[in-house]
Amino acid sequence: MKESKVKEISYDRSRIKAGIVHIGVGNFHRAHQEYYTHLLLSDADQQGWGVCGIGLRPTDKPLHEALKEQDCKYSLTICDRDGSRQVLWIGSLLDFVLGMDNPELAIDKIADPLTKIVTLTITEGGYNLDPESGEFRVDDELIKNDLKDPKSPKTAFGFVAEALRKRMKNGVGGLTILSCDNLQHNGTTAEKAFRSFFKLQDKELSRWAEKNVSFPNSMVDRITPSVSQEDIARLNKENGLEDLAPVYCEDFTQWVVEDDFVAGRPSWERVGVKLTKDVAPYENMKLSLLNASHTMLSYPAFLMGYRKVDQAIKDPEVAKYIQDFMDIDVTPYVPTPEGENLDEYKKTLMERFSNSSVGDQLARICYDGISKIPVYIVPNLIKMIKDGHNIDRLAFFVAVYRYYLKYQKDDEGNKFEINEPWLSDVDKKKIASSNAEDFLDITPLNSAKLKGADTFILSYMSSVKSLEEKGVRETLIKIA
Ligand code: CS2
């Protein structure tokens, strides 16, 4: 392939100030929020909105090291559905601090008077809310540490609380906390988690934060694969670069944000971000169609031996199953958001999944089903059961997820390791049980009350049996 032309940074980075602190600098953040912010920084009146990154997990270390080596700049390769590519250097990330190595500096970055927004990608499971009660979990070891020892925090809650205390004492004013994770009502969820923590730790801070911190909801979207060492070598070769931390993504991108920023915000609308009063319909559309379809397809496709989303969706059986899931199962529960066309949206989704120049990994989608399933799948599953809707595809999905967790072997006999960081010991026992019904109330499915849903159980047990006897493809064909 011939080298792509790489677009250089068009603004003077030494003039940019950080108005945003981002916790959780991963690939998605770098391909999405940084991309929009980078585009905006060319405007002279927007140059106070650069980003300082904070990493709180040991797994952030390699990326941190790579980015620091190159002044936090990196190349983004955007892979179009038509096979063409655009490559650009992103300059909006100005600094990157590791909280575990340098907690004081991380706290000071958030407490800095120039900081007006803290954005978050701390994963679906990172908000520390009990999946059943919805309450903040105080028994978590890291939370216990942060409540007791505010000066050496380990979690986003502890860092933000300590920094806000400084802001309160210094009369610096509040800020906006903007969640960019894939959650239903991510702002409301973040608000519940942070306000619970503030209340537990410091009543005065909690009262101050009531007036001085806002939590807008937002919907974020851009498919961004994991980056392996081979990807790094490939991208650099294709782009003629020596970037230690390249990232690549699809061409589609969307960001819808509620306009509720207590301390001002960048003019993101200039670069295509939609600012609105109510994000809920957009969020529901994206989680119910994109993320749920991803989850619905990832486990069966992985067990059928596929490793890439684009390869799986080109399999007619998989394509039909996902198309039917979207059209028949989910569409009745997705009111069309203003300015959207659901038929177009679904058509584009199928094209996005088929994008072979992205070649997204199924393993990335299979990762952490325990946190994703309650957000992407369960809310509509509850409605479908209540409405007496045909349940076969969902029952098949639950049976496949059990099979995937239990046997860790695909249809071709290849062994694999599952990657489920939040799997509890109780759930492990239910997975191991030879009675398949024991699986129906594992934590991520519990709120669907499947054990009381007779039609669901019948269909599920039939899929369980068929999976054991005939494998995934045959079972999929049967339910189609
Ligand atoms: C995926 C998302 O991880 C997943 O399960 O569905 O990461 C998805 O690629 C993004 O939400 C796209 O915006």
GROMACS .gro file of C-alpha atoms and ligand atoms in nm:
model
  493
    1MET     CA    1   0.000   0.000   0.000
    2LYS     CA    2   0.129   0.346  -0.079
    3GLU     CA    3   0.209   0.584   0.206
    4SER     CA    4  -0.082   0.802   0.317
    5LYS     CA    5  -0.029   1.176   0.339
    6VAL     CA    6  -0.009   1.274   0.704
    7LYS     CA    7  -0.175   1.597   0.814
    8GLU     CA    8   0.046   1.801   1.047
    9ILE     CA    9  -0.077   2.000   1.349
   10SER     CA   10  -0.181   2.346   1.228
   11TYR     CA   11  -0.167   2.540   1.558
   12ASP     CA   12   0.120   2.634   1.788
   13ARG     CA   13   0.094   2.384   2.074
   14SER     CA   14   0.299   2.603   2.308
   15ARG     CA   15   0.009   2.851   2.313
   16ILE     CA   16  -0.254   2.595   2.411
   17LYS     CA   17  -0.368   2.575   2.775
   18ALA     CA   18  -0.541   2.277   2.934
   19GLY     CA   19  -0.904   2.359   3.020
   20ILE     CA   20  -0.996   1.991   3.034
   21VAL     CA   21  -0.859   1.705   3.243
   22HIS     CA   22  -0.941   1.362   3.110
   23ILE     CA   23  -0.931   1.050   3.330
   24GLY     CA   24  -0.880   0.725   3.137
   25VAL     CA   25  -0.672   0.800   2.827
   26GLY     CA   26  -0.743   0.497   2.609
   27ASN     CA   27  -0.772   0.444   2.237
   28PHE     CA   28  -1.137   0.542   2.216
   29HIS     CA   29  -1.074   0.871   2.394
   30ARG     CA   30  -0.782   0.945   2.163
   31ALA     CA   31  -0.986   0.874   1.850
   32HIS     CA   32  -1.298   1.059   1.963
   33GLN     CA   33  -1.284   1.343   2.216
   34GLU     CA   34  -0.924   1.433   2.136
   35TYR     CA   35  -1.007   1.428   1.766
   36TYR     CA   36  -1.292   1.680   1.802
   37THR     CA   37  -1.092   1.895   2.042
   38HIS     CA   38  -0.788   1.888   1.816
   39LEU     CA   39  -0.996   2.013   1.522
   40LEU     CA   40  -1.123   2.298   1.736
   41LEU     CA   41  -0.785   2.417   1.862
   42SER     CA   42  -0.709   2.578   1.525
   43ASP     CA   43  -0.962   2.849   1.622
   44ALA     CA   44  -0.776   3.127   1.804
   45ASP     CA   45  -1.057   3.178   2.058
   46GLN     CA   46  -1.057   2.808   2.159
   47GLN     CA   47  -0.698   2.766   2.263
   48GLY     CA   48  -0.778   2.734   2.634
   49TRP     CA   49  -0.933   2.392   2.575
   50GLY     CA   50  -0.636   2.160   2.546
   51VAL     CA   51  -0.645   1.837   2.746
   52CYS     CA   52  -0.433   1.702   3.029
   53GLY     CA   53  -0.468   1.324   3.063
   54ILE     CA   54  -0.465   1.128   3.389
   55GLY     CA   55  -0.417   0.752   3.413
   56LEU     CA   56  -0.515   0.565   3.728
   57ARG     CA   57  -0.448   0.205   3.633
   58PRO     CA   58  -0.123   0.013   3.607
   59THR     CA   59  -0.228  -0.084   3.253
   60ASP     CA   60  -0.198   0.285   3.155
   61LYS     CA   61   0.180   0.273   3.201
   62PRO     CA   62   0.295   0.157   2.854
   63LEU     CA   63   0.080   0.413   2.671
   64HIS     CA   64   0.191   0.681   2.915
   65GLU     CA   65   0.555   0.601   2.852
   66ALA     CA   66   0.510   0.600   2.475
   67LEU     CA   67   0.318   0.927   2.467
   68LYS     CA   68   0.556   1.108   2.703
   69GLU     CA   69   0.843   1.013   2.470
   70GLN     CA   70   0.679   1.217   2.194
   71ASP     CA   71   0.536   1.512   2.386
   72CYS     CA   72   0.192   1.345   2.395
   73LYS     CA   73   0.137   1.386   2.019
   74TYR     CA   74   0.021   1.081   1.824
   75SER     CA   75  -0.109   0.989   1.482
   76LEU     CA   76  -0.471   0.894   1.419
   77THR     CA   77  -0.552   0.683   1.113
   78ILE     CA   78  -0.916   0.709   1.008
   79CYS     CA   79  -1.021   0.409   0.798
   80ASP     CA   80  -1.304   0.487   0.562
   81ARG     CA   81  -1.570   0.234   0.461
   82ASP     CA   82  -1.455   0.282   0.100
   83GLY     CA   83  -1.104   0.163   0.193
   84SER     CA   84  -0.937   0.505   0.183
   85ARG     CA   85  -0.758   0.653   0.485
   86GLN     CA   86  -0.687   0.988   0.642
   87VAL     CA   87  -0.396   1.026   0.878
   88LEU     CA   88  -0.349   1.320   1.110
   89TRP     CA   89  -0.128   1.412   1.402
   90ILE     CA   90  -0.337   1.496   1.706
   91GLY     CA   91  -0.199   1.775   1.925
   92SER     CA   92  -0.473   1.842   2.179
   93LEU     CA   93  -0.335   1.610   2.449
   94LEU     CA   94  -0.084   1.837   2.621
   95ASP     CA   95   0.028   1.627   2.915
   96PHE     CA   96  -0.032   1.287   3.072
   97VAL     CA   97   0.006   1.220   3.445
   98LEU     CA   98  -0.008   0.884   3.620
   99GLY     CA   99  -0.205   0.915   3.943
  100MET     CA  100  -0.026   0.625   4.112
  101ASP     CA  101   0.319   0.771   4.047
  102ASN     CA  102   0.236   1.132   4.105
  103PRO     CA  103  -0.090   1.177   4.298
  104GLU     CA  104  -0.022   1.536   4.402
  105LEU     CA  105   0.037   1.649   4.046
  106ALA     CA  106  -0.277   1.473   3.924
  107ILE     CA  107  -0.481   1.642   4.199
  108ASP     CA  108  -0.327   1.980   4.118
  109LYS     CA  109  -0.416   1.944   3.751
  110ILE     CA  110  -0.783   1.904   3.841
  111ALA     CA  111  -0.762   2.181   4.103
  112ASP     CA  112  -0.596   2.422   3.858
  113PRO     CA  113  -0.815   2.732   3.806
  114LEU     CA  114  -0.778   2.688   3.428
  115THR     CA  115  -0.947   2.346   3.444
  116LYS     CA  116  -1.318   2.380   3.372
  117ILE     CA  117  -1.415   2.026   3.275
  118VAL     CA  118  -1.317   1.676   3.389
  119THR     CA  119  -1.405   1.418   3.125
  120LEU     CA  120  -1.413   1.046   3.197
  121THR     CA  121  -1.375   0.714   3.018
  122ILE     CA  122  -1.343   0.487   3.319
  123THR     CA  123  -1.543   0.196   3.164
  124GLU     CA  124  -1.897   0.076   3.220
  125GLY     CA  125  -1.798  -0.103   3.540
  126GLY     CA  126  -1.592   0.186   3.674
  127TYR     CA  127  -1.875   0.381   3.838
  128ASN     CA  128  -1.882   0.144   4.133
  129LEU     CA  129  -2.261   0.116   4.152
  130ASP     CA  130  -2.420  -0.207   4.268
  131PRO     CA  131  -2.591  -0.360   3.963
  132GLU     CA  132  -2.896  -0.462   4.165
  133SER     CA  133  -2.958  -0.179   4.408
  134GLY     CA  134  -2.795   0.095   4.199
  135GLU     CA  135  -2.625   0.216   4.517
  136PHE     CA  136  -2.259   0.318   4.547
  137ARG     CA  137  -2.051   0.025   4.678
  138VAL     CA  138  -1.872   0.120   4.998
  139ASP     CA  139  -1.723  -0.227   5.047
  140ASP     CA  140  -1.483  -0.185   4.754
  141GLU     CA  141  -1.122  -0.190   4.881
  142LEU     CA  142  -1.008   0.107   4.671
  143ILE     CA  143  -1.308   0.314   4.778
  144LYS     CA  144  -1.241   0.229   5.142
  145ASN     CA  145  -0.885   0.348   5.090
  146ASP     CA  146  -0.996   0.674   4.931
  147LEU     CA  147  -1.252   0.749   5.201
  148LYS     CA  148  -0.991   0.697   5.471
  149ASP     CA  149  -0.690   0.850   5.302
  150PRO     CA  150  -0.797   1.148   5.089
  151LYS     CA  151  -0.441   1.262   5.016
  152SER     CA  152  -0.338   0.935   4.846
  153PRO     CA  153  -0.638   0.846   4.635
  154LYS     CA  154  -0.657   0.554   4.395
  155THR     CA  155  -0.993   0.603   4.225
  156ALA     CA  156  -1.138   0.877   4.005
  157PHE     CA  157  -1.374   0.960   4.294
  158GLY     CA  158  -1.090   1.012   4.540
  159PHE     CA  159  -0.883   1.224   4.300
  160VAL     CA  160  -1.172   1.446   4.199
  161ALA     CA  161  -1.291   1.489   4.561
  162GLU     CA  162  -0.949   1.595   4.684
  163ALA     CA  163  -0.909   1.838   4.394
  164LEU     CA  164  -1.255   1.985   4.446
  165ARG     CA  165  -1.175   2.037   4.815
  166LYS     CA  166  -0.878   2.245   4.704
  167ARG     CA  167  -1.093   2.442   4.462
  168MET     CA  168  -1.346   2.506   4.735
  169LYS     CA  169  -1.077   2.627   4.979
  170ASN     CA  170  -0.902   2.838   4.715
  171GLY     CA  171  -1.227   2.995   4.594
  172VAL     CA  172  -1.156   2.871   4.242
  173GLY     CA  173  -1.511   2.767   4.152
  174GLY     CA  174  -1.655   2.442   4.032
  175LEU     CA  175  -1.634   2.240   3.716
  176THR     CA  176  -1.827   2.003   3.495
  177ILE     CA  177  -1.781   1.627   3.513
  178LEU     CA  178  -1.860   1.481   3.171
  179SER     CA  179  -1.886   1.103   3.143
  180CYS     CA  180  -1.796   0.965   2.800
  181ASP     CA  181  -1.867   0.601   2.886
  182ASN     CA  182  -2.133   0.384   2.720
  183LEU     CA  183  -2.397   0.387   2.991
  184GLN     CA  184  -2.766   0.464   2.996
  185HIS     CA  185  -2.774   0.822   3.128
  186ASN     CA  186  -2.401   0.831   3.183
  187GLY     CA  187  -2.413   1.180   3.339
  188THR     CA  188  -2.683   1.082   3.586
  189THR     CA  189  -2.487   0.765   3.667
  190ALA     CA  190  -2.167   0.963   3.721
  191GLU     CA  191  -2.360   1.210   3.935
  192LYS     CA  192  -2.497   0.933   4.155
  193ALA     CA  193  -2.151   0.783   4.202
  194PHE     CA  194  -1.957   1.105   4.265
  195ARG     CA  195  -2.219   1.267   4.487
  196SER     CA  196  -2.243   0.945   4.695
  197PHE     CA  197  -1.868   0.949   4.741
  198PHE     CA  198  -1.859   1.320   4.835
  199LYS     CA  199  -2.135   1.267   5.092
  200LEU     CA  200  -1.955   0.972   5.249
  201GLN     CA  201  -1.623   1.151   5.266
  202ASP     CA  202  -1.693   1.516   5.342
  203LYS     CA  203  -2.032   1.680   5.411
  204GLU     CA  204  -1.903   2.032   5.347
  205LEU     CA  205  -1.758   1.933   5.009
  206SER     CA  206  -2.079   1.752   4.925
  207ARG     CA  207  -2.288   2.067   4.990
  208TRP     CA  208  -2.046   2.284   4.790
  209ALA     CA  209  -2.046   2.037   4.499
  210GLU     CA  210  -2.429   2.043   4.486
  211LYS     CA  211  -2.406   2.397   4.352
  212ASN     CA  212  -2.068   2.393   4.179
  213VAL     CA  213  -2.047   2.068   3.983
  214SER     CA  214  -2.267   1.963   3.690
  215PHE     CA  215  -2.295   1.624   3.520
  216PRO     CA  216  -2.429   1.645   3.163
  217ASN     CA  217  -2.527   1.324   2.985
  218SER     CA  218  -2.353   1.243   2.659
  219MET     CA  219  -2.363   0.986   2.381
  220VAL     CA  220  -2.029   0.895   2.228
  221ASP     CA  221  -1.964   0.685   1.920
  222ARG     CA  222  -1.666   0.579   1.713
  223ILE     CA  223  -1.548   0.221   1.667
  224THR     CA  224  -1.186   0.210   1.780
  225PRO     CA  225  -1.005  -0.125   1.779
  226SER     CA  226  -0.736  -0.230   2.024
  227VAL     CA  227  -0.381  -0.155   1.905
  228SER     CA  228  -0.134  -0.444   1.916
  229GLN     CA  229   0.242  -0.427   1.856
  230GLU     CA  230   0.176  -0.564   1.506
  231ASP     CA  231  -0.075  -0.284   1.444
  232ILE     CA  232   0.184  -0.027   1.551
  233ALA     CA  233   0.435  -0.166   1.303
  234ARG     CA  234   0.172  -0.189   1.028
  235LEU     CA  235   0.040   0.164   1.078
  236ASN     CA  236   0.388   0.314   1.086
  237LYS     CA  237   0.482   0.131   0.771
  238GLU     CA  238   0.167   0.241   0.590
  239ASN     CA  239   0.197   0.599   0.711
  240GLY     CA  240   0.575   0.636   0.685
  241LEU     CA  241   0.595   0.734   1.053
  242GLU     CA  242   0.777   0.629   1.367
  243ASP     CA  243   0.495   0.687   1.611
  244LEU     CA  244   0.520   0.495   1.941
  245ALA     CA  245   0.147   0.534   2.009
  246PRO     CA  246  -0.057   0.539   1.689
  247VAL     CA  247  -0.430   0.477   1.705
  248TYR     CA  248  -0.679   0.389   1.431
  249CYS     CA  249  -1.056   0.402   1.401
  250GLU     CA  250  -1.350   0.402   1.163
  251ASP     CA  251  -1.462   0.710   0.967
  252PHE     CA  252  -1.804   0.738   1.139
  253THR     CA  253  -1.811   0.952   1.450
  254GLN     CA  254  -2.084   1.101   1.664
  255TRP     CA  255  -2.099   1.294   1.991
  256VAL     CA  256  -2.420   1.429   2.141
  257VAL     CA  257  -2.385   1.624   2.465
  258GLU     CA  258  -2.628   1.794   2.702
  259ASP     CA  259  -2.548   2.161   2.725
  260ASP     CA  260  -2.506   2.189   3.102
  261PHE     CA  261  -2.154   2.314   3.177
  262VAL     CA  262  -2.118   2.515   3.499
  263ALA     CA  263  -1.780   2.663   3.410
  264GLY     CA  264  -1.801   2.704   3.032
  265ARG     CA  265  -1.716   2.466   2.750
  266PRO     CA  266  -1.535   2.450   2.417
  267SER     CA  267  -1.740   2.544   2.110
  268TRP     CA  268  -1.743   2.178   2.008
  269GLU     CA  269  -2.050   2.240   1.790
  270ARG     CA  270  -1.813   2.405   1.538
  271VAL     CA  271  -1.657   2.066   1.465
  272GLY     CA  272  -1.973   1.856   1.447
  273VAL     CA  273  -2.066   1.783   1.809
  274LYS     CA  274  -2.439   1.808   1.872
  275LEU     CA  275  -2.527   2.005   2.185
  276THR     CA  276  -2.879   1.934   2.303
  277LYS     CA  277  -3.115   1.952   2.600
  278ASP     CA  278  -3.185   1.579   2.616
  279VAL     CA  279  -2.944   1.307   2.513
  280ALA     CA  280  -3.165   1.013   2.620
  281PRO     CA  281  -3.313   0.925   2.275
  282TYR     CA  282  -2.967   0.930   2.109
  283GLU     CA  283  -2.815   0.727   2.386
  284ASN     CA  284  -3.097   0.473   2.371
  285MET     CA  285  -3.059   0.440   1.994
  286LYS     CA  286  -2.684   0.388   2.012
  287LEU     CA  287  -2.676   0.148   2.305
  288SER     CA  288  -2.977  -0.053   2.185
  289LEU     CA  289  -2.865  -0.085   1.824
  290LEU     CA  290  -2.488  -0.050   1.801
  291ASN     CA  291  -2.359  -0.176   2.134
  292ALA     CA  292  -2.629  -0.440   2.180
  293SER     CA  293  -2.572  -0.575   1.826
  294HIS     CA  294  -2.200  -0.583   1.894
  295THR     CA  295  -2.258  -0.788   2.208
  296MET     CA  296  -2.521  -1.010   2.044
  297LEU     CA  297  -2.283  -1.096   1.761
  298SER     CA  298  -1.951  -1.115   1.945
  299TYR     CA  299  -1.997  -1.434   2.148
  300PRO     CA  300  -2.164  -1.649   1.879
  301ALA     CA  301  -1.920  -1.526   1.614
  302PHE     CA  302  -1.620  -1.590   1.838
  303LEU     CA  303  -1.744  -1.943   1.906
  304MET     CA  304  -1.797  -1.996   1.533
  305GLY     CA  305  -1.424  -1.935   1.494
  306TYR     CA  306  -1.427  -1.573   1.374
  307ARG     CA  307  -1.189  -1.322   1.532
  308LYS     CA  308  -1.286  -1.003   1.345
  309VAL     CA  309  -1.622  -0.824   1.333
  310ASP     CA  310  -1.610  -0.755   0.957
  311GLN     CA  311  -1.546  -1.123   0.879
  312ALA     CA  312  -1.829  -1.234   1.106
  313ILE     CA  313  -2.087  -0.993   0.965
  314LYS     CA  314  -2.011  -1.113   0.611
  315ASP     CA  315  -2.138  -1.457   0.718
  316PRO     CA  316  -2.502  -1.456   0.596
  317GLU     CA  317  -2.627  -1.641   0.906
  318VAL     CA  318  -2.469  -1.390   1.140
  319ALA     CA  319  -2.584  -1.096   0.928
  320LYS     CA  320  -2.944  -1.221   0.928
  321TYR     CA  321  -2.942  -1.279   1.302
  322ILE     CA  322  -2.814  -0.925   1.369
  323GLN     CA  323  -3.042  -0.762   1.114
  324ASP     CA  324  -3.344  -0.940   1.267
  325PHE     CA  325  -3.230  -0.852   1.615
  326MET     CA  326  -3.219  -0.486   1.516
  327ASP     CA  327  -3.538  -0.476   1.306
  328ILE     CA  328  -3.766  -0.715   1.490
  329ASP     CA  329  -3.644  -0.722   1.849
  330VAL     CA  330  -3.507  -0.377   1.924
  331THR     CA  331  -3.661  -0.124   1.686
  332PRO     CA  332  -3.998  -0.125   1.871
  333TYR     CA  333  -3.811   0.013   2.173
  334VAL     CA  334  -3.616   0.285   1.996
  335PRO     CA  335  -3.799   0.613   1.946
  336THR     CA  336  -3.631   0.805   1.662
  337PRO     CA  337  -3.422   1.094   1.794
  338GLU     CA  338  -3.463   1.433   1.628
  339GLY     CA  339  -3.267   1.460   1.305
  340GLU     CA  340  -3.209   1.083   1.278
  341ASN     CA  341  -3.356   0.823   1.044
  342LEU     CA  342  -3.359   0.476   1.201
  343ASP     CA  343  -3.355   0.285   0.872
  344GLU     CA  344  -3.051   0.483   0.759
  345TYR     CA  345  -2.890   0.443   1.100
  346LYS     CA  346  -2.925   0.063   1.088
  347LYS     CA  347  -2.806   0.044   0.728
  348THR     CA  348  -2.500   0.248   0.821
  349LEU     CA  349  -2.441   0.022   1.121
  350MET     CA  350  -2.421  -0.285   0.900
  351GLU     CA  351  -2.174  -0.100   0.675
  352ARG     CA  352  -1.971   0.005   0.978
  353PHE     CA  353  -1.955  -0.351   1.109
  354SER     CA  354  -1.840  -0.465   0.763
  355ASN     CA  355  -1.557  -0.210   0.743
  356SER     CA  356  -1.259  -0.435   0.676
  357SER     CA  357  -1.001  -0.159   0.683
  358VAL     CA  358  -1.092  -0.120   1.052
  359GLY     CA  359  -1.103  -0.496   1.116
  360ASP     CA  360  -1.230  -0.455   1.473
  361GLN     CA  361  -1.149  -0.743   1.710
  362LEU     CA  362  -1.429  -0.964   1.846
  363ALA     CA  363  -1.217  -1.023   2.157
  364ARG     CA  364  -1.240  -0.648   2.231
  365ILE     CA  365  -1.618  -0.667   2.216
  366CYS     CA  366  -1.636  -0.989   2.419
  367TYR     CA  367  -1.428  -0.824   2.694
  368ASP     CA  368  -1.621  -0.749   3.016
  369GLY     CA  369  -1.965  -0.877   2.919
  370ILE     CA  370  -2.048  -0.873   3.289
  371SER     CA  371  -2.053  -0.492   3.281
  372LYS     CA  372  -2.182  -0.445   2.927
  373ILE     CA  373  -2.479  -0.686   2.919
  374PRO     CA  374  -2.680  -0.507   3.191
  375VAL     CA  375  -2.638  -0.179   3.001
  376TYR     CA  376  -2.675  -0.289   2.639
  377ILE     CA  377  -2.904  -0.592   2.649
  378VAL     CA  378  -3.104  -0.624   2.970
  379PRO     CA  379  -3.318  -0.304   2.957
  380ASN     CA  380  -3.482  -0.406   2.626
  381LEU     CA  381  -3.491  -0.773   2.725
  382ILE     CA  382  -3.706  -0.681   3.026
  383LYS     CA  383  -3.945  -0.491   2.798
  384MET     CA  384  -3.960  -0.778   2.548
  385ILE     CA  385  -4.050  -1.031   2.816
  386LYS     CA  386  -4.315  -0.799   2.956
  387ASP     CA  387  -4.466  -0.748   2.608
  388GLY     CA  388  -4.462  -1.119   2.524
  389HIS     CA  389  -4.233  -1.046   2.229
  390ASN     CA  390  -4.065  -1.340   2.053
  391ILE     CA  391  -3.764  -1.416   2.268
  392ASP     CA  392  -3.566  -1.677   2.073
  393ARG     CA  393  -3.271  -1.463   1.965
  394LEU     CA  394  -3.221  -1.328   2.316
  395ALA     CA  395  -3.256  -1.673   2.474
  396PHE     CA  396  -3.002  -1.804   2.222
  397PHE     CA  397  -2.770  -1.519   2.313
  398VAL     CA  398  -2.789  -1.598   2.687
  399ALA     CA  399  -2.725  -1.966   2.617
  400VAL     CA  400  -2.425  -1.876   2.401
  401TYR     CA  401  -2.283  -1.646   2.667
  402ARG     CA  402  -2.306  -1.930   2.918
  403TYR     CA  403  -2.136  -2.167   2.674
  404TYR     CA  404  -1.861  -1.916   2.609
  405LEU     CA  405  -1.791  -1.863   2.980
  406LYS     CA  406  -1.828  -2.228   3.075
  407TYR     CA  407  -1.637  -2.419   2.807
  408GLN     CA  408  -1.391  -2.158   2.676
  409LYS     CA  409  -1.361  -2.355   2.356
  410ASP     CA  410  -1.494  -2.260   2.012
  411ASP     CA  411  -1.683  -2.475   1.760
  412GLU     CA  412  -1.352  -2.571   1.599
  413GLY     CA  413  -1.212  -2.690   1.930
  414ASN     CA  414  -0.974  -2.394   1.984
  415LYS     CA  415  -0.927  -2.308   2.352
  416PHE     CA  416  -0.938  -1.941   2.452
  417GLU     CA  417  -0.921  -1.739   2.770
  418ILE     CA  418  -1.210  -1.524   2.876
  419ASN     CA  419  -1.146  -1.167   2.988
  420GLU     CA  420  -1.402  -1.083   3.258
  421PRO     CA  421  -1.246  -0.868   3.529
  422TRP     CA  422  -1.569  -0.835   3.733
  423LEU     CA  423  -1.675  -1.200   3.752
  424SER     CA  424  -1.768  -1.286   4.114
  425ASP     CA  425  -1.713  -1.621   4.284
  426VAL     CA  426  -2.088  -1.674   4.317
  427ASP     CA  427  -2.130  -1.622   3.942
  428LYS     CA  428  -1.840  -1.856   3.870
  429LYS     CA  429  -2.027  -2.132   4.055
  430LYS     CA  430  -2.344  -2.066   3.857
  431ILE     CA  431  -2.148  -2.086   3.532
  432ALA     CA  432  -1.985  -2.413   3.635
  433SER     CA  433  -2.315  -2.571   3.743
  434SER     CA  434  -2.443  -2.853   3.523
  435ASN     CA  435  -2.795  -2.718   3.568
  436ALA     CA  436  -2.815  -2.453   3.297
  437GLU     CA  437  -3.099  -2.271   3.477
  438ASP     CA  438  -2.854  -2.171   3.750
  439PHE     CA  439  -2.697  -1.934   3.501
  440LEU     CA  440  -3.014  -1.730   3.459
  441ASP     CA  441  -2.965  -1.514   3.765
  442ILE     CA  442  -2.593  -1.437   3.738
  443THR     CA  443  -2.529  -1.074   3.831
  444PRO     CA  444  -2.550  -0.914   3.484
  445LEU     CA  445  -2.883  -1.086   3.408
  446ASN     CA  446  -3.037  -1.071   3.751
  447SER     CA  447  -3.261  -0.769   3.702
  448ALA     CA  448  -3.432  -0.941   3.405
  449LYS     CA  449  -3.582  -1.199   3.647
  450LEU     CA  450  -3.538  -1.473   3.389
  451LYS     CA  451  -3.609  -1.752   3.635
  452GLY     CA  452  -3.972  -1.642   3.645
  453ALA     CA  453  -4.007  -1.612   3.266
  454ASP     CA  454  -4.136  -1.950   3.145
  455THR     CA  455  -4.133  -1.883   2.771
  456PHE     CA  456  -3.780  -1.752   2.796
  457ILE     CA  457  -3.663  -2.059   2.991
  458LEU     CA  458  -3.816  -2.295   2.736
  459SER     CA  459  -3.640  -2.125   2.447
  460TYR     CA  460  -3.315  -2.090   2.642
  461MET     CA  461  -3.308  -2.459   2.740
  462SER     CA  462  -3.368  -2.559   2.380
  463SER     CA  463  -3.068  -2.345   2.272
  464VAL     CA  464  -2.855  -2.485   2.556
  465LYS     CA  465  -2.927  -2.838   2.440
  466SER     CA  466  -2.872  -2.761   2.076
  467LEU     CA  467  -2.541  -2.581   2.148
  468GLU     CA  468  -2.413  -2.886   2.334
  469GLU     CA  469  -2.525  -3.127   2.064
  470LYS     CA  470  -2.481  -2.936   1.741
  471GLY     CA  471  -2.263  -2.632   1.808
  472VAL     CA  472  -2.325  -2.265   1.746
  473ARG     CA  473  -2.381  -2.246   1.371
  474GLU     CA  474  -2.650  -2.515   1.362
  475THR     CA  475  -2.826  -2.360   1.660
  476LEU     CA  476  -2.813  -2.015   1.502
  477ILE     CA  477  -2.962  -2.147   1.178
  478LYS     CA  478  -3.245  -2.305   1.375
  479ILE     CA  479  -3.351  -1.987   1.552
  480ALA     CA  480  -3.317  -1.766   1.242
  481CS2     C1  481  -1.826  -0.190   2.182
  481CS2     C2  482  -1.792  -0.043   2.195
  481CS2     O1  483  -1.689  -0.247   2.365
  481CS2     C3  484  -1.792  -0.272   2.306
  481CS2     O2  485  -1.867  -0.362   2.339
  481CS2     O3  486  -1.961  -0.204   2.152
  481CS2     O4  487  -1.661  -0.022   2.236
  481CS2     C4  488  -1.819   0.029   2.062
  481CS2     O5  489  -1.722  -0.006   1.966
  481CS2     C5  490  -1.819   0.178   2.083
  481CS2     O6  491  -1.916   0.210   2.177
  481CS2     C6  492  -1.845   0.249   1.952
  481CS2     O7  493  -1.876   0.380   1.976
   0.00000   0.00000   0.00000
